[in-house]
mmCIF file of C-alpha atoms in Angstrom:
data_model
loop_
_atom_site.group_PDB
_atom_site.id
_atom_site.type_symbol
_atom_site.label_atom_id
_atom_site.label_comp_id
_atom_site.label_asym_id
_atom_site.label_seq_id
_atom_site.Cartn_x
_atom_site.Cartn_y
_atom_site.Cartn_z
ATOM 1 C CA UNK A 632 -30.693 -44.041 -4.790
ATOM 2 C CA UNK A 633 -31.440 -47.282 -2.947
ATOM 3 C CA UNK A 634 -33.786 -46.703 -0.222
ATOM 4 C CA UNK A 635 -32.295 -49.685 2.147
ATOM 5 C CA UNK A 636 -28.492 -50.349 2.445
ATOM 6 C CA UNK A 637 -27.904 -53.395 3.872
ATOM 7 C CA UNK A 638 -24.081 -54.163 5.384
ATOM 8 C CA UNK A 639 -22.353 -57.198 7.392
ATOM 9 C CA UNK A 640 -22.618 -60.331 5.162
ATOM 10 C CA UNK A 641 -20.534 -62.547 4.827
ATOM 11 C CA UNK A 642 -18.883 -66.180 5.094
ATOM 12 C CA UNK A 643 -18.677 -68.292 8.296
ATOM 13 C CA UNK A 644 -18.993 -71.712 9.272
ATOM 14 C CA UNK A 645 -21.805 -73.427 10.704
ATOM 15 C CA UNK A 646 -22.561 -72.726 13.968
ATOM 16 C CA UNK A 647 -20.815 -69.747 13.579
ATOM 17 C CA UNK A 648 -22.317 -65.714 13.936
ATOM 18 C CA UNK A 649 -23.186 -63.187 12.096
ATOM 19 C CA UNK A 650 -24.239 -59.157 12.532
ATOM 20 C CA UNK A 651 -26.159 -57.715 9.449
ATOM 21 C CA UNK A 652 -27.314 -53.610 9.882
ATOM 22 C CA UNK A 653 -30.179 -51.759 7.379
ATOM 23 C CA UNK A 654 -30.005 -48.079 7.510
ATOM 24 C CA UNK A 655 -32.707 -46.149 5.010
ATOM 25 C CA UNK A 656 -30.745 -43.763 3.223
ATOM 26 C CA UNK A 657 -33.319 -41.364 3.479
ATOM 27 C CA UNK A 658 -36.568 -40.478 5.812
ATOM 28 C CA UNK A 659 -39.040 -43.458 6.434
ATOM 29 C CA UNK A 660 -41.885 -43.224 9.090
ATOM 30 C CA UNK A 661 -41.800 -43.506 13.049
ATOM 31 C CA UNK A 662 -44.397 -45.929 12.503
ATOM 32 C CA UNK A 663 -42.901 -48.908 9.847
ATOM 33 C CA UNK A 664 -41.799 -52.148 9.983
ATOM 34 C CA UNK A 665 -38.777 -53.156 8.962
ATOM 35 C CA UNK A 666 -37.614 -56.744 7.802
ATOM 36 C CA UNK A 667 -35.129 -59.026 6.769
ATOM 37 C CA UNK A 668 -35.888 -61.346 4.012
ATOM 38 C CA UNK A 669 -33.523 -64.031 2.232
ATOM 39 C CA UNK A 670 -33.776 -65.759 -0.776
ATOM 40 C CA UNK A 671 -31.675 -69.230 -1.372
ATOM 41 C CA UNK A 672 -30.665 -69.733 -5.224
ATOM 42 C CA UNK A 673 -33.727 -71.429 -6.663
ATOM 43 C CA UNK A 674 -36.102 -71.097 -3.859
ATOM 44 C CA UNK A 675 -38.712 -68.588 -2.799
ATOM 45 C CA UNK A 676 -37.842 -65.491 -0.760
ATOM 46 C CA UNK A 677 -38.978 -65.924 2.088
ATOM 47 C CA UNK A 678 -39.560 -63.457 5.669
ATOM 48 C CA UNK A 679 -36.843 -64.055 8.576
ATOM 49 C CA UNK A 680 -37.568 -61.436 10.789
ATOM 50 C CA UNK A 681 -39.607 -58.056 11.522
ATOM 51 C CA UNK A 682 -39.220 -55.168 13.965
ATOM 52 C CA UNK A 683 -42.314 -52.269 14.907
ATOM 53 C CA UNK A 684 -40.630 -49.307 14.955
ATOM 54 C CA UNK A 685 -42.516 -47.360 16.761
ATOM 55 C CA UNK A 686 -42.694 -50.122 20.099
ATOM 56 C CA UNK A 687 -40.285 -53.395 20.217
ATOM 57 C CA UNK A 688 -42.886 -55.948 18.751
ATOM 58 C CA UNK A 689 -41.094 -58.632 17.117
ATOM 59 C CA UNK A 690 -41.774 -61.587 14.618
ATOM 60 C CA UNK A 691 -39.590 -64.695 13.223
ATOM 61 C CA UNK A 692 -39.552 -67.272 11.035
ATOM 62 C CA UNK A 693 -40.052 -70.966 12.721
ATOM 63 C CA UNK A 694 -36.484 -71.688 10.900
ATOM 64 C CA UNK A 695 -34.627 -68.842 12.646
ATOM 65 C CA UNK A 696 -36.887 -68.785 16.156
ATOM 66 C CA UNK A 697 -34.206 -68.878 19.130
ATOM 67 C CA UNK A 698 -31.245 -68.011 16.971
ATOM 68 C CA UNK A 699 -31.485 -64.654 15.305
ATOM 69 C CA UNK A 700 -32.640 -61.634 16.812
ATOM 70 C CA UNK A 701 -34.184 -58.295 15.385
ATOM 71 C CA UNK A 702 -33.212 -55.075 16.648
ATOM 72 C CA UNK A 703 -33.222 -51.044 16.458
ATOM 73 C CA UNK A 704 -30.852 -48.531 16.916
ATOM 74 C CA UNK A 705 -33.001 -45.453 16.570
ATOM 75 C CA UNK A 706 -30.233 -42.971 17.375
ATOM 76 C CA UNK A 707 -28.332 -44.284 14.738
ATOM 77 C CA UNK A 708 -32.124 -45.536 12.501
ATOM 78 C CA UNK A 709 -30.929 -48.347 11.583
ATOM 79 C CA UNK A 710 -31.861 -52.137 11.956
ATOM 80 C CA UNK A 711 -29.969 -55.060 12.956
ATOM 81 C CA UNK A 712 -30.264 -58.518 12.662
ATOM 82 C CA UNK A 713 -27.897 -60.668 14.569
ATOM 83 C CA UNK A 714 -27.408 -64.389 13.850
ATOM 84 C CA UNK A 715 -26.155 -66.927 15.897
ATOM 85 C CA UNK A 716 -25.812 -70.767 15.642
ATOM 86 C CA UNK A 717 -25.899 -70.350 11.977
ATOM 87 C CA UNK A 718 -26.809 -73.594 9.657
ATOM 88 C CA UNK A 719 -25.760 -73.878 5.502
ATOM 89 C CA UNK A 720 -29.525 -73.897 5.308
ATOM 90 C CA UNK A 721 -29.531 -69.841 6.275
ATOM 91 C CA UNK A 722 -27.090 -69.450 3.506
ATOM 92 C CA UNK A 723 -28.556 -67.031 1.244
ATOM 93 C CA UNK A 724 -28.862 -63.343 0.056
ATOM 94 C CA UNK A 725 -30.344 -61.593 2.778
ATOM 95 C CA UNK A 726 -32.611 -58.051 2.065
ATOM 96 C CA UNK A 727 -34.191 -55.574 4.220
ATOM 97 C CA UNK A 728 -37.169 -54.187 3.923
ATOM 98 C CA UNK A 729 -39.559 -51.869 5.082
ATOM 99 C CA UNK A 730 -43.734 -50.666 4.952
ATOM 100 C CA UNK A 731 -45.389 -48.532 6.273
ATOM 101 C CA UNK A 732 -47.482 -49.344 9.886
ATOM 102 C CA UNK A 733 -50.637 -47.977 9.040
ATOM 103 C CA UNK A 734 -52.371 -50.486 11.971
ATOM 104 C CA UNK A 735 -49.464 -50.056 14.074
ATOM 105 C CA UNK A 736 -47.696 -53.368 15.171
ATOM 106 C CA UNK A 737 -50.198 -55.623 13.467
ATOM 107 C CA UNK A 738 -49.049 -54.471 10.510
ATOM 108 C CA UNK A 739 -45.652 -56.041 11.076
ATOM 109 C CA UNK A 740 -47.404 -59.422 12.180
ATOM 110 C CA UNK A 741 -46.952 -60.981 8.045
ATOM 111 C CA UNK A 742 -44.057 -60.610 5.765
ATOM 112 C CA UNK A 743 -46.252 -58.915 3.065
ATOM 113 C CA UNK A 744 -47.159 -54.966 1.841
ATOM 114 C CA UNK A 745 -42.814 -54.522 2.506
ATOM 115 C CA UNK A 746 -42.757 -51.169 -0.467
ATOM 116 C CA UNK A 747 -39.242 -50.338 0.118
ATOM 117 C CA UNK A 748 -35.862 -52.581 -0.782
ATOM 118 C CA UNK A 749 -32.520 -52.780 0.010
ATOM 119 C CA UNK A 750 -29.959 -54.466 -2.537
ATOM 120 C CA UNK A 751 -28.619 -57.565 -0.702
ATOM 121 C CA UNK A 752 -25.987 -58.558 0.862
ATOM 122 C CA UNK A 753 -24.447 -61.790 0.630
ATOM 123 C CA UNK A 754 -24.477 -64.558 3.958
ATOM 124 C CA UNK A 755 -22.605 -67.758 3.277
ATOM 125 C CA UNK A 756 -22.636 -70.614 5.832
ATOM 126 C CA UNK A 757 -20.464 -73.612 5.244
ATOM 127 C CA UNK A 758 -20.622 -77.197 6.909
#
């Protein structure tokens, strides 16, 4: 059973939005961070965005500061990532992740220790 399932890829054109949503299929701590990574065909994943669960502290990549944004649903537990003014640059498979908090919201502060995966799901942005 995958531990992260990612939904709302997709294709659009640049400058374009998109909505992507993690929800754990089972239990994960109050006190995690969850991320979104992506990974480009023949480059390095790389961190995009992470979200404290237990507060609202936030963290983003230089590429995607001022255009995506990191969110929580925790009615629902599930994570969203919204993306706006996209570029073919964010084109990419995008994962969530998530890791446990142990320091609380410093924890969250690098896109390292992430334990648990989602599969992917597929953002294409064309020019």
């Amino acid at each position: 059973q995958v531990p992260l399932v990612e939904s709302g890829g997709g294709s659009v054109q640049a400058g374009g939005s998109l909505r992507l949503s993690c929800a754990p299929s089972g239990n994960i701590s109050r006190r995690s961070c969850m991320a979104w990574f992506r990974q480009a065909p023949g480059k390095e994943r790389e961190g995009v965005a992470s979200i404290y669960t237990s507060g609202d502290s936030t963290r983003y990549a230089d590429s995607v500061l001022g255009r995506f944004a990191i969110s929580q649903d925790n009615a629902k537990n599930t994570v969203h990532l919204q993306m706006n003014s996209l570029k073919p640059e964010d084109s990419g498979m995008y994962y969530c992740a998530a890791r446990p908090a142990l320091a609380g919201s410093a924890s969250c502060r690098a896109f390292d220790g992430y334990v648990l995966w989602g599969q992917g799901t597929q953002v294409t942005v064309s020019s």
